[in-house]
Structure formats: C-alpha cells, structure tokens
Tab-separated table of C-alpha atoms and ligand atoms in Angstrom:
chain	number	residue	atom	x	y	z
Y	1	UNK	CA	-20.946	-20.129	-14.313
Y	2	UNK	CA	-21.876	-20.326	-10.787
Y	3	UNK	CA	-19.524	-17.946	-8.177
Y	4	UNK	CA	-20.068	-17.231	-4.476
Y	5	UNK	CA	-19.110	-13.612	-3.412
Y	6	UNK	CA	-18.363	-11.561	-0.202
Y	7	UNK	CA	-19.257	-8.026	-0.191
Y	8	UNK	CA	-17.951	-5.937	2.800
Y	9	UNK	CA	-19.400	-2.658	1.982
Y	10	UNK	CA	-17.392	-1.051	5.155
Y	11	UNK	CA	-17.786	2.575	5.594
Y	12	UNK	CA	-18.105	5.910	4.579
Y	13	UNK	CA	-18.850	5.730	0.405
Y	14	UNK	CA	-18.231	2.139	0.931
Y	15	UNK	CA	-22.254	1.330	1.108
Y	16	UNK	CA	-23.128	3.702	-2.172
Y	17	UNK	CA	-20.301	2.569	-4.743
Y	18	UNK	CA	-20.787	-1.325	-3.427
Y	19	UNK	CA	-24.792	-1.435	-3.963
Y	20	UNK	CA	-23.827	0.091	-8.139
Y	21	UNK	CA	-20.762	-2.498	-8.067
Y	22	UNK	CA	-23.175	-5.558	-7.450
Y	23	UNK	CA	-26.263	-4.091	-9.436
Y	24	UNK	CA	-23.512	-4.044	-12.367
Y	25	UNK	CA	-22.480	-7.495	-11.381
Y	26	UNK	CA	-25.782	-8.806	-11.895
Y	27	UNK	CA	-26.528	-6.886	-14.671
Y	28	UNK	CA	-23.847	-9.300	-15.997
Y	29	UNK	CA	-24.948	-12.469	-14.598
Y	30	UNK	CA	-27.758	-11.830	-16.763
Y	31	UNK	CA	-26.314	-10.848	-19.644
Y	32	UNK	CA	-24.513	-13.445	-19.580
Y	33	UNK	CA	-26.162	-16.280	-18.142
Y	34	UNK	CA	-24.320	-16.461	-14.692
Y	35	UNK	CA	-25.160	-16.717	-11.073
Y	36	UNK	CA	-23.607	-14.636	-8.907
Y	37	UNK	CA	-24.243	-15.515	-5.399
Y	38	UNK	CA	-23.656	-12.553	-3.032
Y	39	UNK	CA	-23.499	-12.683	0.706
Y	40	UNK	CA	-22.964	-9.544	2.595
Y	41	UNK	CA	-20.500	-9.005	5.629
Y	42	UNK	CA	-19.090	-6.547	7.755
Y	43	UNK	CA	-15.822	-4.963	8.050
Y	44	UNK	CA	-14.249	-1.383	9.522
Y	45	UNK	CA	-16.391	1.058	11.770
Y	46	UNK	CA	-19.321	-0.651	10.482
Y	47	UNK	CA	-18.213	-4.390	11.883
Y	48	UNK	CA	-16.923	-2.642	15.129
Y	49	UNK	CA	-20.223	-0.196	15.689
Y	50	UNK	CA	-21.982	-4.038	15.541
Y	51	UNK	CA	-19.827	-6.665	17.001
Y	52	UNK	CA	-16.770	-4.546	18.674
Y	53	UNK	CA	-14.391	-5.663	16.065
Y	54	UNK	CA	-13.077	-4.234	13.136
Y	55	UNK	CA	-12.987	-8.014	11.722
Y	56	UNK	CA	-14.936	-10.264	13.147
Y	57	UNK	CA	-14.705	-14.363	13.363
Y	58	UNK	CA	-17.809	-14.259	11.162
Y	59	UNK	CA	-16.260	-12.485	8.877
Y	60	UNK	CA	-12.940	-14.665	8.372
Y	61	UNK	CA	-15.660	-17.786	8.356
Y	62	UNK	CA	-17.941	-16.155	5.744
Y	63	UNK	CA	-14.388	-16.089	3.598
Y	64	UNK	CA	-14.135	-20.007	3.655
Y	65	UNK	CA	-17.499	-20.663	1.304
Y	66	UNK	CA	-16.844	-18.071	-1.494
Y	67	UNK	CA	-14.513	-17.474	-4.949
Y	68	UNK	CA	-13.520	-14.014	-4.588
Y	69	UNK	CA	-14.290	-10.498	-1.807
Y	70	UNK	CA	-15.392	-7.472	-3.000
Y	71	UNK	CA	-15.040	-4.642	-0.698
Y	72	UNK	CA	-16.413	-0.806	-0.544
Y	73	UNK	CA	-13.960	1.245	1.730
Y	74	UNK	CA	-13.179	1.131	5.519
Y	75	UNK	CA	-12.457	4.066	7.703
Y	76	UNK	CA	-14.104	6.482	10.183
Y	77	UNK	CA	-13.093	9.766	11.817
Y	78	UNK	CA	-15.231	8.909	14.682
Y	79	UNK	CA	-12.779	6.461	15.830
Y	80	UNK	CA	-9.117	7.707	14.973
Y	81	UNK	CA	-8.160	7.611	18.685
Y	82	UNK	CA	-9.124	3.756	19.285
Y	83	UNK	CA	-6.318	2.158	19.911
Y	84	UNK	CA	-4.368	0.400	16.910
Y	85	UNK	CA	-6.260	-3.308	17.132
Y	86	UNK	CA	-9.909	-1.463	16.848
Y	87	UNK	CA	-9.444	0.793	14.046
Y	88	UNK	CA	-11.084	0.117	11.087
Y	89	UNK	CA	-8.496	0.290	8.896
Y	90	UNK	CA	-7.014	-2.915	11.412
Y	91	UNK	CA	-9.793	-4.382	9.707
Y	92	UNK	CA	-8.833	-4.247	5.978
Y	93	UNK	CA	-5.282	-4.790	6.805
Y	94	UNK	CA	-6.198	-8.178	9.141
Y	95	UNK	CA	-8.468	-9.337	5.695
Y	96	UNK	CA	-5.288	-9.054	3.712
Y	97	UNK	CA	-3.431	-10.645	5.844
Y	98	UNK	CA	-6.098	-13.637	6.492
Y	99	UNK	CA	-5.900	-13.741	2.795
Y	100	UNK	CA	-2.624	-13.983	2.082
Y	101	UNK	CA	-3.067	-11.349	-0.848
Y	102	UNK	CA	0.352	-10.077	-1.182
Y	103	UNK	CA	0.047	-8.434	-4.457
Y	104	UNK	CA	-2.028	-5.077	-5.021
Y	105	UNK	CA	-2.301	-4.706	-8.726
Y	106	UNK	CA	-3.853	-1.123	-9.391
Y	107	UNK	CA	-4.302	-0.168	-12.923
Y	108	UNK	CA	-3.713	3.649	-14.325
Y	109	UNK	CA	-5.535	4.328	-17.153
Y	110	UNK	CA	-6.833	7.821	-18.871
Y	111	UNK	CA	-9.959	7.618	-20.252
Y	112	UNK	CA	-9.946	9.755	-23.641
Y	113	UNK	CA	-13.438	11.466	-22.499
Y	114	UNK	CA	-12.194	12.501	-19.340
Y	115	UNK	CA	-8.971	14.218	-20.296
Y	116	UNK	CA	-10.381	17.787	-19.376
Y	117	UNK	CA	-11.039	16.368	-15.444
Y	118	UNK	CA	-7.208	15.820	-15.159
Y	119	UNK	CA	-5.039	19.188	-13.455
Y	120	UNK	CA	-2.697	17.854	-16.120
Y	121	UNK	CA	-1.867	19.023	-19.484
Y	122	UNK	CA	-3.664	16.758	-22.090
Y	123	UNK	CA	-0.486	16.383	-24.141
Y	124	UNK	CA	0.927	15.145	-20.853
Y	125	UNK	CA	-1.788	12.289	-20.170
Y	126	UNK	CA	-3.456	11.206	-23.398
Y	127	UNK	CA	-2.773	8.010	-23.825
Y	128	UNK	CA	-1.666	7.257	-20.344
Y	129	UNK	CA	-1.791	3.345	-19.338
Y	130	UNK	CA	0.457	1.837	-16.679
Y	131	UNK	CA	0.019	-0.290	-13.559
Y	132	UNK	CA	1.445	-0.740	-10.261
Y	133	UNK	CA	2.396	-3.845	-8.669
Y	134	UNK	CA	2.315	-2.775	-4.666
Y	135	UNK	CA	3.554	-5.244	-2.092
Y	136	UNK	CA	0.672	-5.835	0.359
Y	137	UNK	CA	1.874	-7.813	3.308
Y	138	UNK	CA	4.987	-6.394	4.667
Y	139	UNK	CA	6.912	-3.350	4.843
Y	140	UNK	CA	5.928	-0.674	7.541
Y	141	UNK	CA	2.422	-1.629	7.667
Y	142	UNK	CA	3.479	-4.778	9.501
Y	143	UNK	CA	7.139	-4.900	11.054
Y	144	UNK	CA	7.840	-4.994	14.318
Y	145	UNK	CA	8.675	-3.547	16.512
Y	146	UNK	CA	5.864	-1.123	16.516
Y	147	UNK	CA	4.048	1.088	19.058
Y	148	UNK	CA	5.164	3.948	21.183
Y	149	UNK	CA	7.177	4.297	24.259
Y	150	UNK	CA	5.842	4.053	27.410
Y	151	UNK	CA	6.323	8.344	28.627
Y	152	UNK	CA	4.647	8.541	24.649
Y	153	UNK	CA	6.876	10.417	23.939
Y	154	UNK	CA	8.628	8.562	20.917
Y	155	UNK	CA	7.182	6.056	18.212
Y	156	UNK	CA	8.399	3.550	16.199
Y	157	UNK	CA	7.343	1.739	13.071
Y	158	UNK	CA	9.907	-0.910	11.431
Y	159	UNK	CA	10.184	-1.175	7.986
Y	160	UNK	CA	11.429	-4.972	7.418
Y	161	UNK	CA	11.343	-7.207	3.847
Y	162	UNK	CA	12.538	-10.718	3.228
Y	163	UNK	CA	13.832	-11.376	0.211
Y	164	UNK	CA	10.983	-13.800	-0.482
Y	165	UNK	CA	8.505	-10.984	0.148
Y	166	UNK	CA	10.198	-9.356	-2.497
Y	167	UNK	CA	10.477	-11.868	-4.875
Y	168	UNK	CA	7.267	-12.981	-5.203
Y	169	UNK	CA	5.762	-9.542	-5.913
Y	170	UNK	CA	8.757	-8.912	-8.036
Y	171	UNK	CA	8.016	-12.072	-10.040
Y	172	UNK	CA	4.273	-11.130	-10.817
Y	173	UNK	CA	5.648	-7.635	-11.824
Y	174	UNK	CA	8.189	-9.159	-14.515
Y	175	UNK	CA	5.281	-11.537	-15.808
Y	176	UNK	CA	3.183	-8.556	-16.510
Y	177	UNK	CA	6.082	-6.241	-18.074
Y	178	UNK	CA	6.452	-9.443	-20.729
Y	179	UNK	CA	3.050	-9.536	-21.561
Y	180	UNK	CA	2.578	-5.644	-21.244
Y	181	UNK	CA	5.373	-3.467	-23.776
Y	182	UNK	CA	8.100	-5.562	-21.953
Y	183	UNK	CA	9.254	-2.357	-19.372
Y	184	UNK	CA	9.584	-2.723	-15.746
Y	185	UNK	CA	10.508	-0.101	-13.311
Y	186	UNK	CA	11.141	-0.949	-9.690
Y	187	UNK	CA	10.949	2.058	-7.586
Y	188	UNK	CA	12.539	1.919	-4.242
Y	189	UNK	CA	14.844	4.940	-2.076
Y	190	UNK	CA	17.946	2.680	-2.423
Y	191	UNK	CA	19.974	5.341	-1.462
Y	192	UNK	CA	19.044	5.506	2.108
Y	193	UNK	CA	16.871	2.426	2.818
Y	194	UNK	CA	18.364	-1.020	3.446
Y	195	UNK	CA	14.979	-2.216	2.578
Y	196	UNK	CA	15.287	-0.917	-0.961
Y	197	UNK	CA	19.014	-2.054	-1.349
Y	198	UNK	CA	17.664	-5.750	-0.372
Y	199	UNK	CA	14.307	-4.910	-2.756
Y	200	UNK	CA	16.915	-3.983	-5.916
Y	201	UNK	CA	18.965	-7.064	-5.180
Y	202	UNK	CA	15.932	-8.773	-5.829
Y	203	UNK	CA	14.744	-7.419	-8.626
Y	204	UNK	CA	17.964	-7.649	-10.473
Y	205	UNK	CA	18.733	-11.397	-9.847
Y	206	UNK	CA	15.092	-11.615	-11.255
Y	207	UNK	CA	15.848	-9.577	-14.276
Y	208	UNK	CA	18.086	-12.310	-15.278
Y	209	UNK	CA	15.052	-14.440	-15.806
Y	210	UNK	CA	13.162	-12.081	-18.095
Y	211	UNK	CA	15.700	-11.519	-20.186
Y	212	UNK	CA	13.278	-9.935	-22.433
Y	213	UNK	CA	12.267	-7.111	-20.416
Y	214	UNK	CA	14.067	-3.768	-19.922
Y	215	UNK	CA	14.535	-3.120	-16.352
Y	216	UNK	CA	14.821	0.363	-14.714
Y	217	UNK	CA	15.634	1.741	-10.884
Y	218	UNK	CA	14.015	4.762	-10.255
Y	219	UNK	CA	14.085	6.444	-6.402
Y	220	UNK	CA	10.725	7.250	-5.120
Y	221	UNK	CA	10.922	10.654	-4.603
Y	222	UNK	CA	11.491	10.770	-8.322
Y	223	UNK	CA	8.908	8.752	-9.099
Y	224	UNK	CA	6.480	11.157	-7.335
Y	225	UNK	CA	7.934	13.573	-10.014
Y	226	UNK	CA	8.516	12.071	-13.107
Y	227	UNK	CA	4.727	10.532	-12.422
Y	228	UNK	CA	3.157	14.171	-12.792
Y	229	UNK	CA	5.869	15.570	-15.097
Y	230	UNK	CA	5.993	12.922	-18.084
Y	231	UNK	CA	3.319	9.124	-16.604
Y	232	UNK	CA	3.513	8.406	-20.520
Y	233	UNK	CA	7.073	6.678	-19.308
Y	234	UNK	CA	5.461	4.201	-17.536
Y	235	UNK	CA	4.219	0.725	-18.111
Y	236	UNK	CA	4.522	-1.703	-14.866
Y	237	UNK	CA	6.034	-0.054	-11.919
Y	238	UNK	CA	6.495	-2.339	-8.709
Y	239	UNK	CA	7.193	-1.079	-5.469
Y	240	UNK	CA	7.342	-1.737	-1.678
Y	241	UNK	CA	3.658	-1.617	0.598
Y	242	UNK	CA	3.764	2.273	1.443
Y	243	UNK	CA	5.566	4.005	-1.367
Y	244	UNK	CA	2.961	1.837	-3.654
Y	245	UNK	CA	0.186	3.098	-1.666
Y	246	UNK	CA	1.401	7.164	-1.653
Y	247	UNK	CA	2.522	6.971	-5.740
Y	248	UNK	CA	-0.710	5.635	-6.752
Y	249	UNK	CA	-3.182	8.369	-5.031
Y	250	UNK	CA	-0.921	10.813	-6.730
Y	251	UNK	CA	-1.577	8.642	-10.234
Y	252	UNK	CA	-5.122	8.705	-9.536
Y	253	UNK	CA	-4.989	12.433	-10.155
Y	254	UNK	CA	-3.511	11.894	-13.722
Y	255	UNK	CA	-6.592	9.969	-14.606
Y	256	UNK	CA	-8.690	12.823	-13.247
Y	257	UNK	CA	-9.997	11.405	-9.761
Y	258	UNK	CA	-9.283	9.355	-6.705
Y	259	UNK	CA	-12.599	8.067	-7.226
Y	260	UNK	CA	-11.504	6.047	-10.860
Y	261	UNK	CA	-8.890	3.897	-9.728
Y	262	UNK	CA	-9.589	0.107	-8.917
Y	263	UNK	CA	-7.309	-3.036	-7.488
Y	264	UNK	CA	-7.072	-6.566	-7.431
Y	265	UNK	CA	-5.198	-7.571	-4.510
Y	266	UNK	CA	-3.973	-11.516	-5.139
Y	267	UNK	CA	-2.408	-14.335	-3.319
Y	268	UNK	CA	-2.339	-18.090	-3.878
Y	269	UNK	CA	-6.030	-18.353	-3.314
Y	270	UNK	CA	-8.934	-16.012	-2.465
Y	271	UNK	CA	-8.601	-12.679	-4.109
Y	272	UNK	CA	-9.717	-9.099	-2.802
Y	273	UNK	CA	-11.333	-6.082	-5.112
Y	274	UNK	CA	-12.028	-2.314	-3.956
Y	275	UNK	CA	-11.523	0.927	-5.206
Y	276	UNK	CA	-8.460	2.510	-4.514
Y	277	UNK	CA	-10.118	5.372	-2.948
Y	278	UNK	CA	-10.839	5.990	0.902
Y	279	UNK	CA	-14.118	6.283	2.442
Y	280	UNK	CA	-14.565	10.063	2.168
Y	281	UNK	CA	-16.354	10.649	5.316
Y	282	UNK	CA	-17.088	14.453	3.987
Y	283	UNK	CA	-19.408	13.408	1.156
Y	284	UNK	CA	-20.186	9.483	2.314
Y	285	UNK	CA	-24.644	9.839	2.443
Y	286	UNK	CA	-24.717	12.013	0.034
Y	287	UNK	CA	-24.901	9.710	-3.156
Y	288	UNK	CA	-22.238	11.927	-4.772
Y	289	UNK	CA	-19.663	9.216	-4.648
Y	290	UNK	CA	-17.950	8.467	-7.837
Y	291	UNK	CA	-18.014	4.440	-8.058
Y	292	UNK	CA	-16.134	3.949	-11.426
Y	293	UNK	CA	-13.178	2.532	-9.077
Y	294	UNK	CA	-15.816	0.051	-7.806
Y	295	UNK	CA	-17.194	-0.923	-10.734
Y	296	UNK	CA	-13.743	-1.639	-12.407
Y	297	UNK	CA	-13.214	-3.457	-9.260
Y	298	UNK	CA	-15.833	-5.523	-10.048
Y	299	UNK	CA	-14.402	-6.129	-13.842
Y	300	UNK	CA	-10.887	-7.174	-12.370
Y	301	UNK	CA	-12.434	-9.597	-10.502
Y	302	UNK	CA	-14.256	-11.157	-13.702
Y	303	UNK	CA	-11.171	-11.124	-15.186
Y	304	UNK	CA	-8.649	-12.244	-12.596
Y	305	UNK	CA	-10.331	-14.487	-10.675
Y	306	UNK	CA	-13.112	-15.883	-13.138
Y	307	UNK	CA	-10.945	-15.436	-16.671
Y	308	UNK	CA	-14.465	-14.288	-17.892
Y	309	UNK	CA	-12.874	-12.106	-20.813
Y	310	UNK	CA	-16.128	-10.495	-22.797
Y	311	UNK	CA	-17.798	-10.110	-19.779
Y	312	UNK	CA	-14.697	-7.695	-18.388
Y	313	UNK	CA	-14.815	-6.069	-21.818
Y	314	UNK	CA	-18.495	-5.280	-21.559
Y	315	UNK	CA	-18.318	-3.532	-18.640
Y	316	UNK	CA	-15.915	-1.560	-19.999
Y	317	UNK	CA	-17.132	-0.912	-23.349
Y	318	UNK	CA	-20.313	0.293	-21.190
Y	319	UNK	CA	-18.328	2.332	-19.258
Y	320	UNK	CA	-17.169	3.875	-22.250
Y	321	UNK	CA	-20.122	4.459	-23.595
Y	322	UNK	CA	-21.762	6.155	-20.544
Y	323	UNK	CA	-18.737	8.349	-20.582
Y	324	UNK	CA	-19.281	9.130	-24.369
Y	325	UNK	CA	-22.802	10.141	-23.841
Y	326	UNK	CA	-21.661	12.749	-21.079
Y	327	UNK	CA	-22.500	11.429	-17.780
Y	328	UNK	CA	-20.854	12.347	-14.824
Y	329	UNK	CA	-20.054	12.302	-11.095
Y	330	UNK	CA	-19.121	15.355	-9.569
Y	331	UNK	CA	-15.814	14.751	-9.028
Y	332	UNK	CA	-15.515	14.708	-13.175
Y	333	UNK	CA	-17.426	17.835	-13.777
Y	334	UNK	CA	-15.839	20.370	-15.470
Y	335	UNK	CA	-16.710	24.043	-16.603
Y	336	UNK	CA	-17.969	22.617	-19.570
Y	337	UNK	CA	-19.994	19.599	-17.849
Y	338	UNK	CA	-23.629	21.094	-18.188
Y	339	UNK	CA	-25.276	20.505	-15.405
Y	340	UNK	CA	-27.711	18.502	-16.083
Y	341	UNK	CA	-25.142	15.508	-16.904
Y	342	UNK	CA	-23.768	15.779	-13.430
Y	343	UNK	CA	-24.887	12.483	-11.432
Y	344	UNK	CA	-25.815	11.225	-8.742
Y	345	UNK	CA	-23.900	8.287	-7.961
Y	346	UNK	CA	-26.706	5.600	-8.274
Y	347	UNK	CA	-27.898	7.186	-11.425
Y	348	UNK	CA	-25.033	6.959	-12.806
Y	349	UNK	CA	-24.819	3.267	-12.044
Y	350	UNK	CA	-28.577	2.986	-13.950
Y	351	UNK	CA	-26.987	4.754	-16.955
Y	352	UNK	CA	-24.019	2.351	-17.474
Y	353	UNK	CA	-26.542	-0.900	-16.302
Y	354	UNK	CA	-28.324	0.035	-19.338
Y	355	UNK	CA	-25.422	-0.189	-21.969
Y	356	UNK	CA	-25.049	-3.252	-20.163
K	401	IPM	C1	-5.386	1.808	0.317
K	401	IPM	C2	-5.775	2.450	1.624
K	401	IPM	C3	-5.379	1.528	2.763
K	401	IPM	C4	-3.871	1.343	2.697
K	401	IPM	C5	-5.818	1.996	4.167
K	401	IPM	C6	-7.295	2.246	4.226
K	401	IPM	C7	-5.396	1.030	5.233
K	401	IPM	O1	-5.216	3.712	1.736
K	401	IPM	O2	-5.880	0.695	0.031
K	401	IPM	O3	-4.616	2.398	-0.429
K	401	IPM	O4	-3.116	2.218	3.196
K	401	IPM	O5	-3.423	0.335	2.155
K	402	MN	MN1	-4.168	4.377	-0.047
C-alpha cells in the first residue's frame, strides 16, 4: 500500500514522540511491505518562530497531496500573551477546522502491566476500556461572540451548538456503542446549560435509531466523579468540545499517564492523529517524553484511515511486549521500576521497533 503523510511535529515534546511515531511507522512499512511517504510541516510556536503564523498557507497546501496528518503537540509559554490569532494553539484549532474533523475519538484503556503507575486502586481500574467521542468543531472553542471588552475589564466566550453539530458526533457515538458492549452515555450539564438541553434532545431522538443500545444521561460534574470513583462503568461516552477535552485528561490518569492516551480526530475526509497530551514545555529537550500516546496515534491511523488491521495489532502486541519485558518512561516508573528499565524516550522507541 502506498500512503502520503503530514507530520507537524509542533512544539515542546512534539519533535521527540513524532521522530519514535514515524520510526515505528516505518518499522511497519517494512514489515509489512508498505510505503509510507512522509513530508514534514510546521505548525504552533514552531510555524510562527519561522513564518509568523501559527498555520501557515503552506501548511493548509501541504494537506491537499496526502491520506492522513499526524501531529506531535503545539504550545509554548513563550508566547501566552500573543494575541488570540498568533497563538499556537490557533494553530491546531485552525487545522481542525480546515479539516473539517469534527469527531475526537480518544480511547481509555489500562494496560495490565501498568496497573501499579495508576493513583488508583487496581481493583478500581483493571480491566478498564472505554472511549470518548468529543465534539471538535463547536462549542466554546469557536462561538461567537468572543473577545473582551474594550476597558478589559470583562470577557466573553459563547458556548453555541446546532443540532446538526450534535447529531453527527452523536451518530458516530451510537455506531460505536453497537459495535462496542452496546452502552452509550452522553454527558452534558443539562441542568444549567441550554447547550446540553439542545445536546440531550439530540441524543434521545437518536436513541430511537439504535434501538439496541442502552442510553444513559450523566451531568459532567458527575462524570468527573464517577470517572475516578468506579471508570469500569464506562464504555462510549460522548460529550460536547470542552467537557470532552477536561474528562479525558482526568481519564488519562486512570491509565497511569497523560503521556498514554492517543486520538483520531475524523471528518468526511482527511483525518488528524496526536497524543492527547500537551507539549510539556518543563521536560520538552530532555528525551524523557513518554510517546506511547504517539505511537498509538500512529496505530489509529492504520486502522481508521488505512483499515490496515494486523498491522494496528502489531504495534500493539509490540507495545505489549515492551511493556512485559519492563521498559519504561519516567512518567511510568514506580518504586518498584529498577532503574535501569527507566527510558529514555527514543530508547524506548528502539525497544518496541524491535518487537516490531
Ligand atoms: C487537546 C488540547 C487542545 C484542546 C489544545 C492544545 C488547544 O488540550 O487536544 O486536548 O484543548 O483541544
Ligand atoms: Mn486537552
């Protein structure tokens, strides 16, 4: 199979866990028998330190000749007080946007080695496999009116759905619940937000569709809770751009680290990859970056937006294996890690290229 692919490294981390993300993904193209084409592009601090921009026209044109983007992390302390268009996070939210990828699909899964790097209770997480379904395009990241008065003395963000924003996330939720153990819960803060009383409208004309699947409302702030008091309830949770983005940080902790979780974010064409995690200015250089998150980005991509089925399964099963045999990052040491299976993040990458 031949594929074209964009990698934005971006900031921070964003360089380290990208450069073990495409070594893996050639490791696979030979394997395999594939050819992965990779161009490289900027995006975040690192587009705007070149070309002013935190997404540039070349960029958006590089995204017309490929098959799917994978991308590091964007973000930069050194330029929190730009204004809003030249932040680098503008960047990342302009891609999705440009992309049309309205639906941020973000796994939560415990690895059975790793139970000791949770601060939860191993009866609590063993076993632990859901997934959220986040709305990407809408929601307080993008309404408007936005911005802040002109004395600054008072801000405003709008929080604003359609009910076709909603559905179509919604939709790809209940699709997943019926392939999944057939539960869906839809968390929203109904009880205060129009938003979320338009969002459950939705979801329960939808329901009527899936007959098959058991829907449940849950309000976010006990969400937050029941996520760290009992996650073995969950199987497919979808939820509105913000709440979606807060619950599944928190998740990330159930699984051990921020620095395990990956995403798929999909539209009708073009889809986008990257870690979950931020680009953790405090440790990026360092090669102490956990990129697990980036290198199951790189498997959802092989399986979303190539169907390539054994060759998603082998980077697990290698994943799995590395984990077996001990190896860490930091951030999954434990008192009992000894230190001499503590790694550095591109060693660890050379360790799971070789069960490869
Ligand atoms: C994420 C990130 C982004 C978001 C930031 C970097 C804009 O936190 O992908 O979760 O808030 O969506
Ligand atoms: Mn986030």
């Amino acid at each position: 199979m031949n594929k074209r692919i964009l990698v934005l490294p971006g900031d921070g981390i964003g360089p380290e866990v990208m450069t073990v993300a495409t070594a893996v993904l050639q490791a696979i193209a030979v394997r395999f028998g594939h050819n992965f084409i990779v161009t490289q592009g900027l995006i975040g601090a690192a587009a705007l330190a070149v070309t002013g921009e935190p997404l540039p026209k070349q960029t958006i044109a590089q995204c017309q000749q490929i098959e799917a983007v994978l991308l590091g992390a964007v973000g930069d302390p050194h330029y929190e007080h730009n204004a809003v268009s030249l932040r680098p996070e503008q960047g990342l939210l302009g891609l999705r946007q440009h992309l049309g990828v309205y639906a941020n699909i973000r796994p939560v899964q415990v690895w059975p080695q790793l139970q000791a790097a949770s601060s939860l209770k191993t009866a609590v997480i063993e076993g632990v496999n859901f997934i959220f379904f986040r709305e990407l395009l809408a929601g307080l990241y993008f309404g408007k009116p936005r911005g802040r008065s002109s004395d600054g003395e008072t801000a405003v963000d709008t929080m604003r759905y359609s009910k076709a924003e909603v559905r179509r996330i919604v939709r790809l939720a209940f699709q997943a619940a019926q392939q999944r153990s057939k539960k869906l819960c839809s968390v929203d803060k109904a009880n205060v937000l129009e938003c979320s009383r338009l969002w459950r409208e939705v979801v329960i004309e939808q329901a009527k569709q899936w007959p098959d699947v058991a829907v449940t409302h849950m309000y976010v702030d006990n969400a937050a809770m029941q996520i760290i008091r009992q996650p073995k309830q969950f199987d497919v949770i979808v939820t509105e751009n913000m709440f979606g983005d807060i619950l599944s940080d928190e998740a990330a902790q159930v699984a051990g680290s921020l620095g395990l979780l990956a995403s798929a974010s999909l539209g009708d064409r073009i889809a986008l990859y990257e870690p979950v995690h931020g680009s953790a200015p405090d440790i990026a250089g360092h090669n102490r970056a956990n990129p697990i998150g980036a290198i199951v980005s790189v498997a959802l991509m092989l399986e979303y937006s190539f169907g390539l089925k054994a060759e998603t399964a082998a980077i697990h099963t290698a994943l799995s294996q590395t984990l077996t045999a001990g190896w860490r990052t930091a951030d999954l040491a434990t008192a009992l890690t000894p230190p001499d299976h503590v790694l550095d993040t591109s060693v660890f990458g050379q360790k799971l290229i070789q069960y490869i």
